[in-house]
PDB file of N, CA and C in Angstrom:
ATOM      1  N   UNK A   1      82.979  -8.038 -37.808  1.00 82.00           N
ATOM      2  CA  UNK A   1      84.253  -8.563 -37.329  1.00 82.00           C
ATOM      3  C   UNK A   1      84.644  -7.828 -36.039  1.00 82.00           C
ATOM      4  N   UNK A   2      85.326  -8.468 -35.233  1.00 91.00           N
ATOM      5  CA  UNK A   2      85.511  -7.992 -33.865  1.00 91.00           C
ATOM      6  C   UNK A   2      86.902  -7.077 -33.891  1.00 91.00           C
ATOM      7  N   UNK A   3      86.570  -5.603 -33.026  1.00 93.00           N
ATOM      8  CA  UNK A   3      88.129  -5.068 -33.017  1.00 93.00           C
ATOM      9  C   UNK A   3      89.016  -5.701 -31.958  1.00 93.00           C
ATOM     10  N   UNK A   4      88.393  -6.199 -30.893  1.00 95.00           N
ATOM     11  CA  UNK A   4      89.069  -6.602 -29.712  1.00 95.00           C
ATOM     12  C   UNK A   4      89.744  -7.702 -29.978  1.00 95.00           C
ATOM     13  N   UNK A   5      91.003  -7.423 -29.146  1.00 96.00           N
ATOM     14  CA  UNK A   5      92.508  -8.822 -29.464  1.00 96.00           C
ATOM     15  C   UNK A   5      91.675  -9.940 -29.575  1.00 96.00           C
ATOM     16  N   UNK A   6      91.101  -9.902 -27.990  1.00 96.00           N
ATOM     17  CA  UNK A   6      90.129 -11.260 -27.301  1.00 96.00           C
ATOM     18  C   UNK A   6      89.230 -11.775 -28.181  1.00 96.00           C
ATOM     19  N   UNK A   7      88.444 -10.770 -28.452  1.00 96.00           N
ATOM     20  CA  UNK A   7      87.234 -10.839 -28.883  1.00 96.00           C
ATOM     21  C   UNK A   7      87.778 -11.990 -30.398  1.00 96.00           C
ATOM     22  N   UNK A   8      88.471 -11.436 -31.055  1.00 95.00           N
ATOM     23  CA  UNK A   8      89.048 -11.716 -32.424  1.00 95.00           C
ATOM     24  C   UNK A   8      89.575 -13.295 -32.280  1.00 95.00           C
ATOM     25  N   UNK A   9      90.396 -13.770 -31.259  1.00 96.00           N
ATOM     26  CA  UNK A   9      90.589 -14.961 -30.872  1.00 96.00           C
ATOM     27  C   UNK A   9      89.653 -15.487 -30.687  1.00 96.00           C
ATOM     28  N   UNK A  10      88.250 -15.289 -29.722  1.00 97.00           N
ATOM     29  CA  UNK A  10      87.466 -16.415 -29.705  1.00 97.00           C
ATOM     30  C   UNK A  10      87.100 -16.588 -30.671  1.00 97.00           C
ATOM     31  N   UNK A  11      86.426 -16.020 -31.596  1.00 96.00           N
ATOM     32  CA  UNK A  11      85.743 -16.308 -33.019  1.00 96.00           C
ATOM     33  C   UNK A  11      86.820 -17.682 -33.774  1.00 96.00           C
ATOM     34  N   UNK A  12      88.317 -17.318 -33.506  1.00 96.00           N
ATOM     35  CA  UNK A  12      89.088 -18.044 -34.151  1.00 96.00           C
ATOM     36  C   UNK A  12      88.638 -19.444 -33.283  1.00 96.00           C
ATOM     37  N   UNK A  13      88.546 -19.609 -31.785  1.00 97.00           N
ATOM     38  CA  UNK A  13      88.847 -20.533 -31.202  1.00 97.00           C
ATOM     39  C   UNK A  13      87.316 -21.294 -31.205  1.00 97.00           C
ATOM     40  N   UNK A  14      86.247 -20.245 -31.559  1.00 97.00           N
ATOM     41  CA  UNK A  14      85.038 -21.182 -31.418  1.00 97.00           C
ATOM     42  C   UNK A  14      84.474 -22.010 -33.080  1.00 97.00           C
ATOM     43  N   UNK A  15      85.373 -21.254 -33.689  1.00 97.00           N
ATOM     44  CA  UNK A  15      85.113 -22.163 -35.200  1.00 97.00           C
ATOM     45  C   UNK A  15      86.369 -23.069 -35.489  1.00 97.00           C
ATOM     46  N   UNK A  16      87.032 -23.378 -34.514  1.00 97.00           N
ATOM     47  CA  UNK A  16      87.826 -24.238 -34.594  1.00 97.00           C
ATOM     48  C   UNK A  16      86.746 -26.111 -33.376  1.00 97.00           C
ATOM     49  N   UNK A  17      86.514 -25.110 -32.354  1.00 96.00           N
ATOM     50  CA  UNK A  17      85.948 -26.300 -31.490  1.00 96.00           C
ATOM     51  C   UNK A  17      84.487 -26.649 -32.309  1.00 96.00           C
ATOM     52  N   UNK A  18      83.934 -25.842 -32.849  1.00 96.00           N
ATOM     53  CA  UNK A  18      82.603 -25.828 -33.698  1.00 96.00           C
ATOM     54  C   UNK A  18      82.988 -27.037 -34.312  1.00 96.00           C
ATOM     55  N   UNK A  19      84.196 -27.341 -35.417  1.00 97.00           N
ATOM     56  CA  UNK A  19      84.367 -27.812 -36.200  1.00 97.00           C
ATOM     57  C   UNK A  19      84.755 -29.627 -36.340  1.00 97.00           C
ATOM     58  N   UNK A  20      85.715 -29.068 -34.706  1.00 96.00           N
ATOM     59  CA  UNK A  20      86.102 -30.635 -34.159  1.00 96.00           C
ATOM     60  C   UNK A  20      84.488 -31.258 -33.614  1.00 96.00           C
ATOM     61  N   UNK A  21      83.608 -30.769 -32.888  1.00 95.00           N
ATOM     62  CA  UNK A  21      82.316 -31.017 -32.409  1.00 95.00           C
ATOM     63  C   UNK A  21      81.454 -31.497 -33.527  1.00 95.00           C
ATOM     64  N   UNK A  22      81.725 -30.917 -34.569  1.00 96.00           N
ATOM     65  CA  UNK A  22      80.974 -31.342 -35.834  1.00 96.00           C
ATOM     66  C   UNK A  22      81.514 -32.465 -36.417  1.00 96.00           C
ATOM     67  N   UNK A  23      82.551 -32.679 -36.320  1.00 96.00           N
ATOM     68  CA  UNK A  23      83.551 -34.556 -37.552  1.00 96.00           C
ATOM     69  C   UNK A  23      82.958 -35.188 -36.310  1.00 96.00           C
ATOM     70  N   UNK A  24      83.394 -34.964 -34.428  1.00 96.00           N
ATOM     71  CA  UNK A  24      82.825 -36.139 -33.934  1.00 96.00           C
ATOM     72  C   UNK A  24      81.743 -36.474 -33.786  1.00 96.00           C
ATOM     73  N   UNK A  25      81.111 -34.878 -33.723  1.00 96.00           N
ATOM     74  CA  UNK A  25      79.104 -36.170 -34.047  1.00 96.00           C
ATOM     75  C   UNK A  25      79.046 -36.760 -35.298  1.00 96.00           C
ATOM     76  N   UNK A  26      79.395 -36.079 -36.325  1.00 96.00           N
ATOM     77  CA  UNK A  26      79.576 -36.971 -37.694  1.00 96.00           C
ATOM     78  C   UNK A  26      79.790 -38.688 -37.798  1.00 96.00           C
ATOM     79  N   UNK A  27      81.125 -38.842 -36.911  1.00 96.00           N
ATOM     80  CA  UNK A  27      81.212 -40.135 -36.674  1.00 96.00           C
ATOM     81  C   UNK A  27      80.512 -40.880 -35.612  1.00 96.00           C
ATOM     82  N   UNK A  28      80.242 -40.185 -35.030  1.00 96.00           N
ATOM     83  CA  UNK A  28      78.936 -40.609 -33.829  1.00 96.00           C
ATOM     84  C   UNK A  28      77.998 -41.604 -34.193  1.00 96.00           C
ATOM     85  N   UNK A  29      77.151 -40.296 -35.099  1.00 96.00           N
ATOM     86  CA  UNK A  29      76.446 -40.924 -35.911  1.00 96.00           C
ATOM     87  C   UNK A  29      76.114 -42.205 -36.617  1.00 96.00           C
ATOM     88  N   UNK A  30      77.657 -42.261 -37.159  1.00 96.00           N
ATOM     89  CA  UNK A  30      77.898 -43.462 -38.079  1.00 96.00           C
ATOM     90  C   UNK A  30      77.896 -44.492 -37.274  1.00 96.00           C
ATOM     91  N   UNK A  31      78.608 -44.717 -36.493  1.00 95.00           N
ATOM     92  CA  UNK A  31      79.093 -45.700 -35.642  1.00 95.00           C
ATOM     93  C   UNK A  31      77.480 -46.403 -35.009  1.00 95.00           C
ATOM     94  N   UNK A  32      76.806 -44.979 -34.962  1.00 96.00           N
ATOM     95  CA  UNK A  32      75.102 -45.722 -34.025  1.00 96.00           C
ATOM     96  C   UNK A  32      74.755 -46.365 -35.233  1.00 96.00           C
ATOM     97  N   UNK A  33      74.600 -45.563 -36.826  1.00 95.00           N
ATOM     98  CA  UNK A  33      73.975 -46.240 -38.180  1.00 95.00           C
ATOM     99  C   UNK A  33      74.548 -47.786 -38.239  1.00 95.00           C
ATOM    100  N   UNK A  34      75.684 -47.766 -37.915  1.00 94.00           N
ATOM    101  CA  UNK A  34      76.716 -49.097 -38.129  1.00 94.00           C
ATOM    102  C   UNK A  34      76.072 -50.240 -37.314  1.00 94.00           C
ATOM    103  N   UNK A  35      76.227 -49.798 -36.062  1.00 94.00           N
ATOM    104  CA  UNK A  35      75.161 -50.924 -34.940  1.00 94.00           C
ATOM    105  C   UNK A  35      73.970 -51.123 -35.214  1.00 94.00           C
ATOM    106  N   UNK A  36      73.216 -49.970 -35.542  1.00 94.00           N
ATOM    107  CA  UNK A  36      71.535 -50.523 -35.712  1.00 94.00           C
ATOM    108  C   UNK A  36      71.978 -51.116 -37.063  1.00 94.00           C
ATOM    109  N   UNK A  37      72.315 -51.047 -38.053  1.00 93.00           N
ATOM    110  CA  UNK A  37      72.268 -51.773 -39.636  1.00 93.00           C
ATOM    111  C   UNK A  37      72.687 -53.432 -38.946  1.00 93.00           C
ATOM    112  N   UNK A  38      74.325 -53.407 -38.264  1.00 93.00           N
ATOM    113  CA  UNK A  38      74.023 -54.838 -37.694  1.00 93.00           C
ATOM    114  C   UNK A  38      73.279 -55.546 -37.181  1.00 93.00           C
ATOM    115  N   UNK A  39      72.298 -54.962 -36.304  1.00 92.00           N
ATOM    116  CA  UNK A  39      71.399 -55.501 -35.481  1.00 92.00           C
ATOM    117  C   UNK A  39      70.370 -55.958 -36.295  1.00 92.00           C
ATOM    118  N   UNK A  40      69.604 -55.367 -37.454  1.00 91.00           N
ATOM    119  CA  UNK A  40      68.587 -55.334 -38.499  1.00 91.00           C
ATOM    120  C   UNK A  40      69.063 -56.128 -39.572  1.00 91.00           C
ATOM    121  N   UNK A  41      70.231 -56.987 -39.932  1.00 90.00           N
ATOM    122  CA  UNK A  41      71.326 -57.170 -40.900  1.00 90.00           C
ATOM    123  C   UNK A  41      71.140 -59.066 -40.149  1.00 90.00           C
ATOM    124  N   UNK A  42      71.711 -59.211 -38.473  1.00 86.00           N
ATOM    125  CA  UNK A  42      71.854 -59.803 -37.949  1.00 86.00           C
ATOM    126  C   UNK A  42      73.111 -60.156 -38.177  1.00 86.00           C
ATOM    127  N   UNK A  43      73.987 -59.359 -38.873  1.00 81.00           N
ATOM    128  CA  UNK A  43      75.582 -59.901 -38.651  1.00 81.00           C
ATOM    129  C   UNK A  43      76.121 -60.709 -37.172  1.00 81.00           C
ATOM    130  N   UNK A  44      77.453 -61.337 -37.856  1.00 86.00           N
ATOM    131  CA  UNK A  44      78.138 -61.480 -36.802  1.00 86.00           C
ATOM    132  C   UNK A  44      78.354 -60.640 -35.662  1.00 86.00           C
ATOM    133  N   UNK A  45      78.889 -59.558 -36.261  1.00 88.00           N
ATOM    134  CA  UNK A  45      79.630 -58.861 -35.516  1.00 88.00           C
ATOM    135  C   UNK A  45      78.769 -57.680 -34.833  1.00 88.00           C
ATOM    136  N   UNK A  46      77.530 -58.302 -34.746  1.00 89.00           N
ATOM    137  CA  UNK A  46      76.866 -57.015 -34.014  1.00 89.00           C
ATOM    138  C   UNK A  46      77.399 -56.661 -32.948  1.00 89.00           C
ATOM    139  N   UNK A  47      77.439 -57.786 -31.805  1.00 90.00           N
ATOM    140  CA  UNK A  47      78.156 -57.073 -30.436  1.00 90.00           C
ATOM    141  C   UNK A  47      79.229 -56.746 -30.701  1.00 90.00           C
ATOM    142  N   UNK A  48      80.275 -56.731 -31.676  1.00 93.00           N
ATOM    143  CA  UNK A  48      81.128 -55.534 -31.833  1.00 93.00           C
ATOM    144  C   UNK A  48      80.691 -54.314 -32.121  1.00 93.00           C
ATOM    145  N   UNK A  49      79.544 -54.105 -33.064  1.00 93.00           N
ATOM    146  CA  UNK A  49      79.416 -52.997 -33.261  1.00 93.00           C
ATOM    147  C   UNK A  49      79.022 -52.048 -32.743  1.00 93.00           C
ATOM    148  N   UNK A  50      78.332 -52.758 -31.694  1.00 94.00           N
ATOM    149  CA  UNK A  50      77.320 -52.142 -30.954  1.00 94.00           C
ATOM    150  C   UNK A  50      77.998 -51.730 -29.334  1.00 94.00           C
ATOM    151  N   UNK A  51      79.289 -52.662 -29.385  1.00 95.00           N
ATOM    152  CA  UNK A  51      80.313 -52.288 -27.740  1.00 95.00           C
ATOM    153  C   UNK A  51      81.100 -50.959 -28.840  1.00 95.00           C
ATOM    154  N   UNK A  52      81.451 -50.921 -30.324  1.00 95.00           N
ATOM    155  CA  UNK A  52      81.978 -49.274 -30.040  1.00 95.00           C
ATOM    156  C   UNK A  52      81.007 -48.518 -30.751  1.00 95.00           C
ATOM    157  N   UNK A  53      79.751 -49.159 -30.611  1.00 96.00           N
ATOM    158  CA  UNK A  53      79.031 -47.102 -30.496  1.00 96.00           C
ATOM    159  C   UNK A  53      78.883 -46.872 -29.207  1.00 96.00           C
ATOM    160  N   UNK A  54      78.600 -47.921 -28.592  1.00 96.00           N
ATOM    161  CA  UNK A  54      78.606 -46.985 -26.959  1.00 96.00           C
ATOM    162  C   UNK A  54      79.445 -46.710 -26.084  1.00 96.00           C
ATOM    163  N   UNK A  55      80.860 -46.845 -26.664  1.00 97.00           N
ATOM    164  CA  UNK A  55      82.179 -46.684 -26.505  1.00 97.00           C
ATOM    165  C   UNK A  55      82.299 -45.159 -27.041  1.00 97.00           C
ATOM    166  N   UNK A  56      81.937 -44.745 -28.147  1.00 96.00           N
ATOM    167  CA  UNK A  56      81.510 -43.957 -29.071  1.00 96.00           C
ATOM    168  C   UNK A  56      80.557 -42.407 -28.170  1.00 96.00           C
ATOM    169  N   UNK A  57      79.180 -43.012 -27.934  1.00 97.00           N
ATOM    170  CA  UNK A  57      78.561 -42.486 -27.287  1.00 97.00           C
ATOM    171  C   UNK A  57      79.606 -41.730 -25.814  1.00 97.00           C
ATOM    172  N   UNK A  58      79.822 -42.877 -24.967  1.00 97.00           N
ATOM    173  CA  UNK A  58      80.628 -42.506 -23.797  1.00 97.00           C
ATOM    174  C   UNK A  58      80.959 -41.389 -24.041  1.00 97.00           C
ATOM    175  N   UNK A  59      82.874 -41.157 -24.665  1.00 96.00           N
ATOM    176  CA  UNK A  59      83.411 -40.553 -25.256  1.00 96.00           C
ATOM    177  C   UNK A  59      82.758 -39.094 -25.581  1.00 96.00           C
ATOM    178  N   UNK A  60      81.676 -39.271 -26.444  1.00 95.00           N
ATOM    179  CA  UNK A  60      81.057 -37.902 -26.728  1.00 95.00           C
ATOM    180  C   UNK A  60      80.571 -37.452 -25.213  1.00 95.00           C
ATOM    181  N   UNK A  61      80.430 -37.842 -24.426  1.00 96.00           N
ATOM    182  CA  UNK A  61      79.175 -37.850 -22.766  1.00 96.00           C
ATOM    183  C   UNK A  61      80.932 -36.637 -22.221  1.00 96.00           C
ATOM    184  N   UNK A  62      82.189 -37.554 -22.429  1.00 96.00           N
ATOM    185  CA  UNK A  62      82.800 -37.025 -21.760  1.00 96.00           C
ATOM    186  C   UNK A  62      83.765 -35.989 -22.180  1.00 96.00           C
ATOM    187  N   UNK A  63      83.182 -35.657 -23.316  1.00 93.00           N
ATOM    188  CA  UNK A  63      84.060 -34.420 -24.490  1.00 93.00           C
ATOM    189  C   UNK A  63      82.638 -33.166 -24.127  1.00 93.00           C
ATOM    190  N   UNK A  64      81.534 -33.500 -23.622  1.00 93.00           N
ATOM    191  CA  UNK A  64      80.562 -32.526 -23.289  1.00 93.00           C
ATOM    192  C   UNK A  64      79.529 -32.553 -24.729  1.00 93.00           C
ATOM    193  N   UNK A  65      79.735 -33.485 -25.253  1.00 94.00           N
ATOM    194  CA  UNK A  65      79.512 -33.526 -26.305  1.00 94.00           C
ATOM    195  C   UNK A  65      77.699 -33.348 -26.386  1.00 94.00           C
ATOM    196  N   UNK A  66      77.387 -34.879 -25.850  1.00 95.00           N
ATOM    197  CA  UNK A  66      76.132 -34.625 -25.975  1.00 95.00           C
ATOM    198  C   UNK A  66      75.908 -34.953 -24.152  1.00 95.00           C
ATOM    199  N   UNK A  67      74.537 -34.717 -23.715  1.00 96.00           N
ATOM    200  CA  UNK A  67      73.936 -34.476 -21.953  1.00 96.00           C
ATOM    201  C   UNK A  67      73.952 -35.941 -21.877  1.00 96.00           C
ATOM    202  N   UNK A  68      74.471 -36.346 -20.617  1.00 96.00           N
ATOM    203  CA  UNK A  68      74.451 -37.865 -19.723  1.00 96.00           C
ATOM    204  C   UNK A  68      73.230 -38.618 -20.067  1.00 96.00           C
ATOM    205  N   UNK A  69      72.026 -37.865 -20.228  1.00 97.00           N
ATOM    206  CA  UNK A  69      70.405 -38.559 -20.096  1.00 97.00           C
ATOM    207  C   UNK A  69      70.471 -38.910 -21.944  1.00 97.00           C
ATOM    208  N   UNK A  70      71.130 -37.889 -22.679  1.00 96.00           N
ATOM    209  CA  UNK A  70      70.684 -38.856 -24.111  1.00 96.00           C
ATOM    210  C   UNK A  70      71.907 -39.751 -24.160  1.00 96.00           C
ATOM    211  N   UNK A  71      72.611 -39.841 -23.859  1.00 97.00           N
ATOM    212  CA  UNK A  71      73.321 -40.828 -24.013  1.00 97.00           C
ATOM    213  C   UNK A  71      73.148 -42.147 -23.681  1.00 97.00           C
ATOM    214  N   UNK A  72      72.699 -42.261 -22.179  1.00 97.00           N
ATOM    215  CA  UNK A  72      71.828 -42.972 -21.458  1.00 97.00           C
ATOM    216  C   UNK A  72      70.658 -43.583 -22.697  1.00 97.00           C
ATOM    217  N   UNK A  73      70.156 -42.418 -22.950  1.00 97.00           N
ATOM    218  CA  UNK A  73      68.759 -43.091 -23.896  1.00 97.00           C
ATOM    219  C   UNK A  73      69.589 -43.732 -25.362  1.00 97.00           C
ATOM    220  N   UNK A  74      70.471 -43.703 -25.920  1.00 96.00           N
ATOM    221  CA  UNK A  74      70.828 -43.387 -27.053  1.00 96.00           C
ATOM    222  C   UNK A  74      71.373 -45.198 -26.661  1.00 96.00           C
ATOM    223  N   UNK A  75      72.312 -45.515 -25.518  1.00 96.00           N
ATOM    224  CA  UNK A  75      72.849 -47.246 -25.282  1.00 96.00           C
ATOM    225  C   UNK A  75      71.433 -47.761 -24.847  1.00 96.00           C
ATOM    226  N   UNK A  76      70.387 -47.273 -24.688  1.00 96.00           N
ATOM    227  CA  UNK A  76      69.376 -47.797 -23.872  1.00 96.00           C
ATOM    228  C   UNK A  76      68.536 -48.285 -24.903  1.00 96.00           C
ATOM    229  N   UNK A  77      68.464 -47.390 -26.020  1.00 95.00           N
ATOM    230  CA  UNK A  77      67.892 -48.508 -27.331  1.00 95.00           C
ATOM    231  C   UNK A  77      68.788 -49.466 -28.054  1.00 95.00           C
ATOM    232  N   UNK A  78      69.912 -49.133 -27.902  1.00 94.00           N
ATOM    233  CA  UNK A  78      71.041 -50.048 -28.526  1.00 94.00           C
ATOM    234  C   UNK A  78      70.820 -51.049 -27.779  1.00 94.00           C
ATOM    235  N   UNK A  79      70.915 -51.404 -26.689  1.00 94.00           N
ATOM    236  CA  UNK A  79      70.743 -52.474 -25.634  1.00 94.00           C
ATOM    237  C   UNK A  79      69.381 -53.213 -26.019  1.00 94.00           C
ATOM    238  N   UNK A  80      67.995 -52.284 -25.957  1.00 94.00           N
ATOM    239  CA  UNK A  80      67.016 -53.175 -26.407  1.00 94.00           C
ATOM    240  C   UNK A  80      66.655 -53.932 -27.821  1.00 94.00           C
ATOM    241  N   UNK A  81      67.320 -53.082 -28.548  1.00 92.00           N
ATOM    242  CA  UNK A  81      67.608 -53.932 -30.050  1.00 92.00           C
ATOM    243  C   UNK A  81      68.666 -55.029 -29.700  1.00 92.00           C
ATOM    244  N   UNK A  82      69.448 -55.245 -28.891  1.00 91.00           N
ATOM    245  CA  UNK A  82      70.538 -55.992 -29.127  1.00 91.00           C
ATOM    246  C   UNK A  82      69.459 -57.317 -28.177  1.00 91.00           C
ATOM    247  N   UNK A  83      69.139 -57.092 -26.955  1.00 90.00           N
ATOM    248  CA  UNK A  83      68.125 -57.818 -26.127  1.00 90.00           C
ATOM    249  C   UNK A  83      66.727 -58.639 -27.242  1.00 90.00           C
ATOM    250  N   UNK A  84      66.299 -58.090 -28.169  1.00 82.00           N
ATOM    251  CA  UNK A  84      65.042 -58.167 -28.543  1.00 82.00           C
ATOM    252  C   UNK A  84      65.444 -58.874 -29.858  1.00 82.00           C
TER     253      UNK A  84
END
């Protein structure tokens, strides 16, 4: 355990952002499972599902979540399942 004021706060502040970083890939996740199951399913509502995972994706790109290039790759198969 840390003696320093500072030191003692980040620990507080990095298992707090740890934690929020962890529910939103959680739902990340889901949201991509949700689109590919539509796409493989052939629901209606695939192009809904599939405009908010990469709504989804975005979002994470601009929380630092995950790097520009997988994200890129991540709508780039969503797109070719949705194309194919």
């Amino acid at each position: 355990m840390p003696n320093i004021k500072s030191a003692k706060k980040r620990v507080k502040v990095t298992e707090v952002k740890a934690n929020q970083n962890k529910a939103f890939n959680s739902a990340l996740k889901t949201e991509i499972k949700k689109a590919n199951a539509a796409l493989e399913n052939n629901a209606e509502n695939k192009a809904e599902a599939v405009k908010v995972a990469v709504k989804k994706i975005d979002q994470a790109v601009a929380k630092g979540i995950l790097h520009k290039n997988t994200a890129a790759r991540k709508k780039s198969a969503l797109a070719k399942k949705v194309n194919a």
